[in-house]
Amino acid sequence: MRYWSHSAHDHLSKTEKTLNGMIASSAETGLEFVLERNGEVIGKAGLWRIAEVGYILHPEYWGQGLAREALEAIISATWERFPDLNEITAEIDPRNSASARLLTHFGFKLTHSARATIQINGEWCDSDYYTLLRPDPDGP
């Protein structure tokens, strides 16, 4: 949870509120997926609002290509579902180099950075903002 937008929940009511937000976002975008392996939930990936991608994966499953596979599906489905959409965005903690590599793998470009954008567990964290432009259907 170090690079997530909030600390781990300490009350069920916080989890319920978060899940209700995900359900509402899914109703808007239709692109919120639970990631599971062997029947166990190991993360989530989706389009939060239109159109910011987000993903989280249990550390035990890092480095196995699962986030890459999920993000590939989200990006593809986003372009298909929203034909008038010109870009997808992402916000990450700049210390999360693995997430930065994942985004740049798909062609996301760092557009700007901001300091002290969110406070988590008493620590102010910075943000890097990325954008992926819709591919030109006629090629480069």
XYZ file of N, CA, C and O in Angstrom:
560
model
N 0.815 -1.202 0.000
C 0.000 0.000 0.000
C 0.857 1.265 0.000
O 0.311 2.347 -0.007
N 2.181 1.120 -0.008
C 3.048 2.293 0.086
C 2.743 3.334 -0.997
O 2.782 4.515 -0.736
N 2.458 2.893 -2.201
C 2.249 3.837 -3.295
C 0.778 4.002 -3.659
O 0.457 4.578 -4.681
N -0.106 3.481 -2.846
C -1.534 3.627 -3.097
C -1.977 4.989 -2.616
O -1.266 5.670 -1.873
N -3.165 5.414 -3.010
C -3.623 6.776 -2.704
C -4.155 6.943 -1.282
O -4.592 8.026 -0.909
N -4.112 5.891 -0.490
C -4.503 5.986 0.914
C -3.854 4.840 1.672
O -3.392 3.863 1.087
N -3.832 4.969 2.973
C -3.243 3.920 3.803
C -4.187 2.720 3.868
O -5.346 2.793 3.458
N -3.696 1.633 4.418
C -4.532 0.442 4.601
C -5.708 0.803 5.504
O -5.569 1.601 6.429
N -6.838 0.232 5.217
C -8.044 0.536 5.997
C -7.953 -0.071 7.392
O -7.527 -1.201 7.557
N -8.389 0.716 8.371
C -8.417 0.212 9.742
C -9.841 -0.076 10.219
O -10.041 -0.567 11.317
N -10.825 0.233 9.362
C -12.224 -0.033 9.688
C -12.952 -0.531 8.448
O -12.690 -0.066 7.332
N -13.870 -1.449 8.671
C -14.659 -1.998 7.579
C -15.421 -0.909 6.835
O -15.574 -0.973 5.617
N -15.842 0.138 7.524
C -16.603 1.216 6.880
C -15.781 1.915 5.801
O -16.316 2.327 4.777
N -14.474 2.032 6.011
C -13.605 2.632 4.995
C -13.525 1.733 3.763
O -13.546 2.212 2.624
N -13.429 0.437 3.982
C -13.386 -0.504 2.873
C -14.701 -0.462 2.103
O -14.698 -0.457 0.861
N -15.817 -0.415 2.818
C -17.121 -0.333 2.161
C -17.222 0.928 1.308
O -17.704 0.885 0.174
N -16.752 2.054 1.830
C -16.792 3.316 1.085
C -15.937 3.212 -0.188
O -16.343 3.646 -1.266
N -14.753 2.634 -0.055
C -13.866 2.467 -1.210
C -14.502 1.555 -2.254
O -14.492 1.851 -3.450
N -15.051 0.442 -1.805
C -15.696 -0.480 -2.744
C -16.897 0.166 -3.417
O -17.110 -0.030 -4.623
N -17.665 0.952 -2.683
C -18.789 1.665 -3.295
C -18.307 2.627 -4.371
O -18.939 2.776 -5.419
N -17.160 3.282 -4.137
C -16.575 4.158 -5.152
C -16.142 3.387 -6.382
O -16.333 3.838 -7.518
N -15.569 2.207 -6.181
C -15.162 1.370 -7.313
C -16.376 0.903 -8.102
O -16.351 0.865 -9.334
N -17.442 0.544 -7.386
C -18.667 0.103 -8.056
C -19.258 1.249 -8.873
O -19.676 1.055 -10.015
N -19.266 2.447 -8.297
C -19.782 3.614 -9.028
C -18.928 3.899 -10.259
O -19.448 4.192 -11.338
N -17.618 3.802 -10.106
C -16.722 4.024 -11.243
C -16.953 2.967 -12.310
O -16.990 3.268 -13.500
N -17.129 1.732 -11.888
C -17.380 0.660 -12.839
C -18.682 0.887 -13.587
O -18.782 0.607 -14.783
N -19.681 1.431 -12.904
C -20.950 1.732 -13.570
C -20.744 2.796 -14.642
O -21.383 2.773 -15.685
N -19.819 3.728 -14.385
C -19.535 4.802 -15.341
C -18.666 4.307 -16.493
O -18.929 4.589 -17.649
N -17.621 3.556 -16.161
C -16.650 3.166 -17.183
C -16.822 1.732 -17.672
O -16.417 1.411 -18.786
N -17.338 0.874 -16.814
C -17.443 -0.544 -17.156
C -16.111 -1.251 -17.179
O -16.008 -2.368 -17.675
N -15.091 -0.621 -16.620
C -13.743 -1.186 -16.724
C -13.032 -1.229 -15.366
O -11.993 -0.613 -15.169
N -13.574 -1.950 -14.439
C -12.938 -2.209 -13.150
C -12.877 -3.721 -12.991
O -13.907 -4.392 -13.007
N -11.665 -4.261 -12.869
C -11.499 -5.701 -12.808
C -10.780 -6.126 -11.534
O -9.826 -5.477 -11.104
N -11.249 -7.212 -10.968
C -10.571 -7.844 -9.843
C -9.568 -8.815 -10.443
O -9.892 -9.570 -11.367
N -8.354 -8.804 -9.928
C -7.330 -9.741 -10.386
C -7.277 -10.889 -9.395
O -7.198 -10.666 -8.194
N -7.356 -12.096 -9.905
C -7.308 -13.243 -9.013
C -6.395 -14.316 -9.563
O -6.134 -14.391 -10.763
N -5.897 -15.112 -8.659
C -5.076 -16.258 -9.021
C -5.452 -17.387 -8.082
O -5.495 -17.186 -6.875
N -5.759 -18.530 -8.669
C -6.167 -19.707 -7.891
C -7.301 -19.395 -6.921
O -7.302 -19.846 -5.777
N -8.256 -18.581 -7.366
C -9.416 -18.265 -6.553
C -9.198 -17.228 -5.470
O -10.105 -16.932 -4.701
N -8.008 -16.653 -5.413
C -7.686 -15.653 -4.389
C -7.531 -14.283 -5.054
O -6.858 -14.151 -6.077
N -8.160 -13.256 -4.468
C -8.016 -11.898 -4.979
C -6.597 -11.417 -4.684
O -6.138 -11.457 -3.542
N -5.914 -10.972 -5.741
C -4.528 -10.517 -5.582
C -4.347 -9.063 -6.014
O -3.258 -8.519 -5.904
N -5.421 -8.430 -6.502
C -5.301 -7.029 -6.891
C -6.507 -6.576 -7.669
O -7.536 -7.253 -7.739
N -6.372 -5.400 -8.257
C -7.415 -4.828 -9.105
C -6.765 -3.934 -10.138
O -5.643 -3.457 -9.951
N -7.472 -3.722 -11.210
C -7.030 -2.802 -12.257
C -8.274 -2.243 -12.915
O -9.288 -2.921 -13.015
N -8.189 -1.001 -13.327
C -9.354 -0.451 -13.973
C -9.187 0.971 -14.438
O -8.107 1.557 -14.345
N -10.282 1.468 -14.937
C -10.353 2.846 -15.401
C -11.148 3.614 -14.364
O -12.351 3.432 -14.222
N -10.456 4.418 -13.607
C -11.069 5.209 -12.560
C -11.543 6.506 -13.190
O -10.734 7.244 -13.764
N -12.804 6.726 -13.113
C -13.400 7.859 -13.816
C -13.049 7.739 -15.293
O -12.545 6.741 -15.743
N -13.328 8.722 -16.055
C -12.939 8.692 -17.466
C -11.891 9.774 -17.637
O -12.211 10.945 -17.491
N -10.684 9.500 -17.832
C -10.113 8.191 -18.088
C -8.747 8.111 -17.416
O -7.734 8.374 -18.019
N -8.738 7.721 -16.148
C -7.492 7.546 -15.407
C -7.352 6.076 -15.027
O -8.227 5.522 -14.369
N -6.261 5.445 -15.437
C -6.042 4.047 -15.081
C -5.500 3.961 -13.663
O -4.829 4.869 -13.173
N -5.808 2.847 -13.047
C -5.289 2.556 -11.720
C -5.136 1.058 -11.558
O -5.850 0.279 -12.199
N -4.201 0.654 -10.722
C -3.959 -0.766 -10.513
C -3.217 -0.947 -9.209
O -2.497 -0.059 -8.737
N -3.448 -2.093 -8.599
C -2.743 -2.474 -7.373
C -2.621 -3.991 -7.390
O -3.540 -4.686 -7.840
N -1.491 -4.484 -6.950
C -1.222 -5.910 -6.984
C -0.484 -6.299 -5.707
O 0.443 -5.597 -5.282
N -0.882 -7.408 -5.119
C -0.207 -7.916 -3.921
C 1.275 -8.124 -4.241
O 1.614 -8.686 -5.292
N 2.175 -7.682 -3.361
C 3.624 -7.780 -3.640
C 4.109 -9.191 -3.967
O 5.076 -9.347 -4.707
N 3.446 -10.198 -3.448
C 3.846 -11.578 -3.723
C 3.779 -11.899 -5.221
O 4.436 -12.819 -5.696
N 3.008 -11.103 -5.978
C 2.806 -11.370 -7.397
C 3.503 -10.354 -8.298
O 3.309 -10.370 -9.507
N 4.298 -9.469 -7.723
C 5.036 -8.497 -8.523
C 6.045 -9.226 -9.413
O 6.558 -10.281 -9.074
N 6.358 -8.607 -10.539
C 7.401 -9.122 -11.420
C 7.013 -10.338 -12.242
O 7.866 -10.970 -12.846
N 5.723 -10.664 -12.283
C 5.272 -11.833 -13.032
C 4.497 -11.451 -14.293
O 3.932 -12.309 -14.969
N 4.442 -10.159 -14.599
C 3.756 -9.703 -15.801
C 2.248 -9.554 -15.648
O 1.556 -9.271 -16.627
N 1.734 -9.746 -14.446
C 0.288 -9.685 -14.242
C -0.253 -8.266 -14.376
O -1.312 -8.053 -14.976
N 0.446 -7.285 -13.820
C -0.001 -5.892 -13.951
C 0.083 -5.460 -15.415
O -0.803 -4.759 -15.912
N 1.100 -5.898 -16.103
C 1.249 -5.575 -17.530
C 0.081 -6.160 -18.327
O -0.508 -5.499 -19.174
N -0.259 -7.396 -18.043
C -1.375 -8.044 -18.735
C -2.694 -7.318 -18.446
O -3.488 -7.076 -19.350
N -2.905 -6.957 -17.193
C -4.144 -6.254 -16.817
C -4.209 -4.878 -17.468
O -5.250 -4.482 -18.008
N -3.109 -4.148 -17.440
C -3.099 -2.803 -18.016
C -3.281 -2.857 -19.538
O -3.981 -2.014 -20.110
N -2.716 -3.849 -20.171
C -2.909 -4.014 -21.613
C -4.397 -4.188 -21.933
O -4.919 -3.581 -22.870
N -5.086 -4.998 -21.139
C -6.519 -5.217 -21.351
C -7.320 -3.941 -21.099
O -8.240 -3.614 -21.855
N -6.964 -3.205 -20.064
C -7.675 -1.967 -19.728
C -7.497 -0.939 -20.842
O -8.458 -0.297 -21.278
N -6.272 -0.763 -21.317
C -6.003 0.223 -22.370
C -6.779 -0.133 -23.641
O -7.457 0.711 -24.230
N -6.690 -1.372 -24.045
C -7.387 -1.817 -25.255
C -8.896 -1.620 -25.127
O -9.546 -1.094 -26.030
N -9.459 -2.023 -24.003
C -10.903 -1.884 -23.785
C -11.317 -0.419 -23.717
O -12.402 -0.053 -24.169
N -10.451 0.433 -23.166
C -10.763 1.861 -23.073
C -10.889 2.466 -24.465
O -11.855 3.178 -24.747
N -9.932 2.199 -25.333
C -9.997 2.753 -26.689
C -11.238 2.243 -27.415
O -11.888 2.986 -28.148
N -11.566 0.977 -27.207
C -12.730 0.392 -27.883
C -14.044 0.954 -27.330
O -14.949 1.294 -28.086
N -14.146 1.049 -26.035
C -15.400 1.463 -25.398
C -15.667 2.956 -25.545
O -16.817 3.386 -25.564
N -14.611 3.752 -25.628
C -14.759 5.207 -25.695
C -14.064 5.747 -26.947
O -12.968 6.303 -26.884
N -14.700 5.605 -28.106
C -14.062 5.968 -29.375
C -13.730 7.459 -29.505
O -12.863 7.809 -30.305
N -14.376 8.311 -28.744
C -14.085 9.749 -28.821
C -13.018 10.198 -27.823
O -12.624 11.363 -27.815
N -12.559 9.286 -26.994
C -11.553 9.609 -25.988
C -10.183 9.722 -26.653
O -9.790 8.852 -27.429
N -9.466 10.795 -26.358
C -8.169 11.020 -26.996
C -6.968 10.666 -26.135
O -5.857 10.566 -26.642
N -7.197 10.515 -24.808
C -6.061 10.204 -23.944
C -6.510 9.470 -22.694
O -7.655 9.575 -22.264
N -5.567 8.725 -22.135
C -5.731 8.046 -20.851
C -4.650 8.613 -19.944
O -3.515 8.828 -20.376
N -4.997 8.847 -18.690
C -4.030 9.413 -17.757
C -3.720 8.436 -16.626
O -4.437 7.462 -16.413
N -2.660 8.734 -15.906
C -2.280 7.967 -14.725
C -1.535 8.899 -13.780
O -0.804 9.793 -14.228
N -1.720 8.688 -12.500
C -0.983 9.422 -11.461
C -0.282 8.394 -10.591
O -0.915 7.453 -10.117
N 1.026 8.572 -10.393
C 1.775 7.643 -9.548
C 2.697 8.415 -8.610
O 3.032 9.575 -8.849
N 3.098 7.739 -7.570
C 4.133 8.258 -6.676
C 5.454 8.123 -7.427
O 5.773 7.039 -7.927
N 6.250 9.192 -7.541
C 7.492 9.112 -8.315
C 8.506 8.108 -7.769
O 9.411 7.698 -8.494
N 8.347 7.687 -6.526
C 9.253 6.672 -5.972
C 8.924 5.281 -6.493
O 9.718 4.351 -6.332
N 7.764 5.125 -7.127
C 7.333 3.823 -7.622
C 7.892 3.607 -9.028
O 7.193 3.714 -10.031
N 9.158 3.262 -9.091
C 9.838 3.120 -10.382
C 9.275 1.970 -11.209
O 9.253 2.039 -12.443
N 8.786 0.916 -10.561
C 8.203 -0.197 -11.313
C 6.936 0.256 -12.050
O 6.714 -0.110 -13.203
N 6.147 1.080 -11.395
C 4.935 1.580 -12.043
C 5.290 2.536 -13.187
O 4.659 2.505 -14.243
N 6.302 3.355 -12.988
C 6.750 4.254 -14.063
C 7.212 3.448 -15.276
O 6.890 3.775 -16.418
N 7.953 2.360 -15.036
C 8.405 1.495 -16.145
C 7.215 0.854 -16.852
O 7.189 0.756 -18.081
N 6.225 0.424 -16.074
C 5.038 -0.192 -16.661
C 4.311 0.791 -17.566
O 3.959 0.472 -18.698
N 4.102 2.001 -17.080
C 3.403 3.005 -17.888
C 4.180 3.343 -19.153
O 3.610 3.402 -20.246
N 5.482 3.563 -19.027
C 6.274 3.928 -20.207
C 6.353 2.768 -21.206
O 6.464 2.997 -22.407
N 6.274 1.545 -20.714
C 6.231 0.383 -21.612
C 5.068 0.509 -22.596
O 5.193 0.128 -23.763
N 3.950 1.046 -22.130
C 2.769 1.192 -22.975
C 2.732 2.517 -23.726
O 1.783 2.786 -24.453
N 3.751 3.343 -23.558
C 3.811 4.593 -24.292
C 3.326 5.813 -23.527
O 3.239 6.907 -24.091
N 2.989 5.645 -22.248
C 2.619 6.805 -21.441
C 3.830 7.730 -21.329
O 4.966 7.275 -21.210
N 3.564 9.029 -21.383
C 4.616 10.039 -21.246
C 4.375 10.847 -19.978
O 3.235 11.234 -19.679
N 5.455 11.112 -19.267
C 5.382 11.965 -18.082
C 5.078 13.383 -18.541
O 5.809 13.945 -19.357
N 3.977 13.945 -18.064
C 3.590 15.299 -18.474
C 3.995 16.347 -17.452
O 4.364 17.453 -17.816
N 3.913 15.996 -16.167
C 4.330 16.931 -15.128
C 4.373 16.228 -13.778
O 3.889 15.111 -13.629
N 4.977 16.915 -12.829
C 5.094 16.423 -11.460
C 4.595 17.493 -10.516
O 4.609 18.680 -10.850
N 4.168 17.054 -9.351
C 3.711 18.000 -8.332
C 4.166 17.504 -6.964
O 4.222 16.295 -6.724
N 4.493 18.442 -6.107
C 4.979 18.097 -4.772
C 3.834 18.129 -3.763
O 2.909 18.919 -3.870
N 3.941 17.240 -2.782
C 3.027 17.199 -1.632
C 1.559 17.225 -2.064
O 0.788 18.074 -1.648
N 1.182 16.254 -2.895
C -0.187 16.220 -3.426
C -1.151 15.435 -2.555
O -2.358 15.639 -2.636
N -0.629 14.517 -1.769
C -1.493 13.673 -0.944
C -0.750 13.284 0.325
O 0.459 13.069 0.297
N -1.489 13.234 1.420
C -0.889 12.855 2.692
C -1.375 11.463 3.075
O -2.584 11.220 3.164
N -0.425 10.552 3.285
C -0.736 9.179 3.643
C 0.055 8.821 4.894
O 1.280 8.944 4.909
N -0.660 8.428 5.936
C -0.025 8.079 7.216
C 0.893 9.187 7.715
O 1.987 8.933 8.207
N 0.469 10.426 7.559
C 1.238 11.563 8.051
C 2.386 11.988 7.157
O 3.077 12.948 7.463
N 2.597 11.308 6.043
C 3.693 11.637 5.126
C 3.121 12.277 3.866
O 2.225 11.734 3.229
N 3.652 13.444 3.508
C 3.248 14.085 2.260
C 3.981 13.417 1.108
O 5.197 13.236 1.152
N 3.231 13.036 0.100
C 3.790 12.344 -1.052
C 3.613 13.199 -2.306
O 2.646 13.947 -2.433
N 4.556 13.054 -3.211
C 4.514 13.763 -4.489
C 3.756 12.923 -5.513
O 3.440 11.757 -5.274
N 3.488 13.509 -6.667
C 2.807 12.803 -7.752
C 3.489 13.091 -9.079
O 3.934 14.209 -9.325
N 3.566 12.066 -9.903
C 3.944 12.196 -11.305
C 2.698 11.880 -12.122
O 1.961 10.934 -11.818
N 2.471 12.672 -13.167
C 1.287 12.533 -14.002
C 1.708 12.112 -15.407
O 2.600 12.725 -15.996
N 1.046 11.079 -15.895
C 1.365 10.503 -17.190
C 0.143 10.565 -18.106
O -0.993 10.519 -17.629
N 0.399 10.623 -19.404
C -0.663 10.609 -20.398
C -0.291 9.670 -21.540
O 0.860 9.647 -21.988
N -1.287 8.922 -21.986
C -1.153 8.074 -23.160
C -2.143 8.585 -24.194
O -3.351 8.630 -23.940
N -1.639 9.009 -25.343
C -2.512 9.494 -26.412
C -3.036 8.320 -27.226
O -2.349 7.315 -27.412
N -4.257 8.491 -27.728
C -4.843 7.465 -28.592
C -3.936 7.261 -29.800
O -3.505 8.237 -30.424
N -3.661 6.016 -30.148
C -2.826 5.762 -31.322
C -3.504 6.268 -32.592
O -4.729 6.199 -32.729
N -2.708 6.748 -33.493
C -3.209 7.177 -34.799
C -3.581 5.933 -35.597
O -2.731 5.061 -35.814
N -4.823 5.821 -36.030
C -5.230 4.611 -36.768
C -4.501 4.439 -38.095
O -4.431 3.326 -38.633
N -3.918 5.527 -38.616
C -3.181 5.441 -39.868
C -1.700 5.220 -39.673
O -0.941 5.247 -40.637
N -1.301 5.013 -38.412
C 0.112 4.766 -38.118
C 0.851 6.046 -37.807
O 0.272 7.130 -37.829
N 2.150 5.919 -37.532
C 2.942 7.100 -37.128
C 3.102 8.132 -38.202
O 2.947 8.029 -39.315
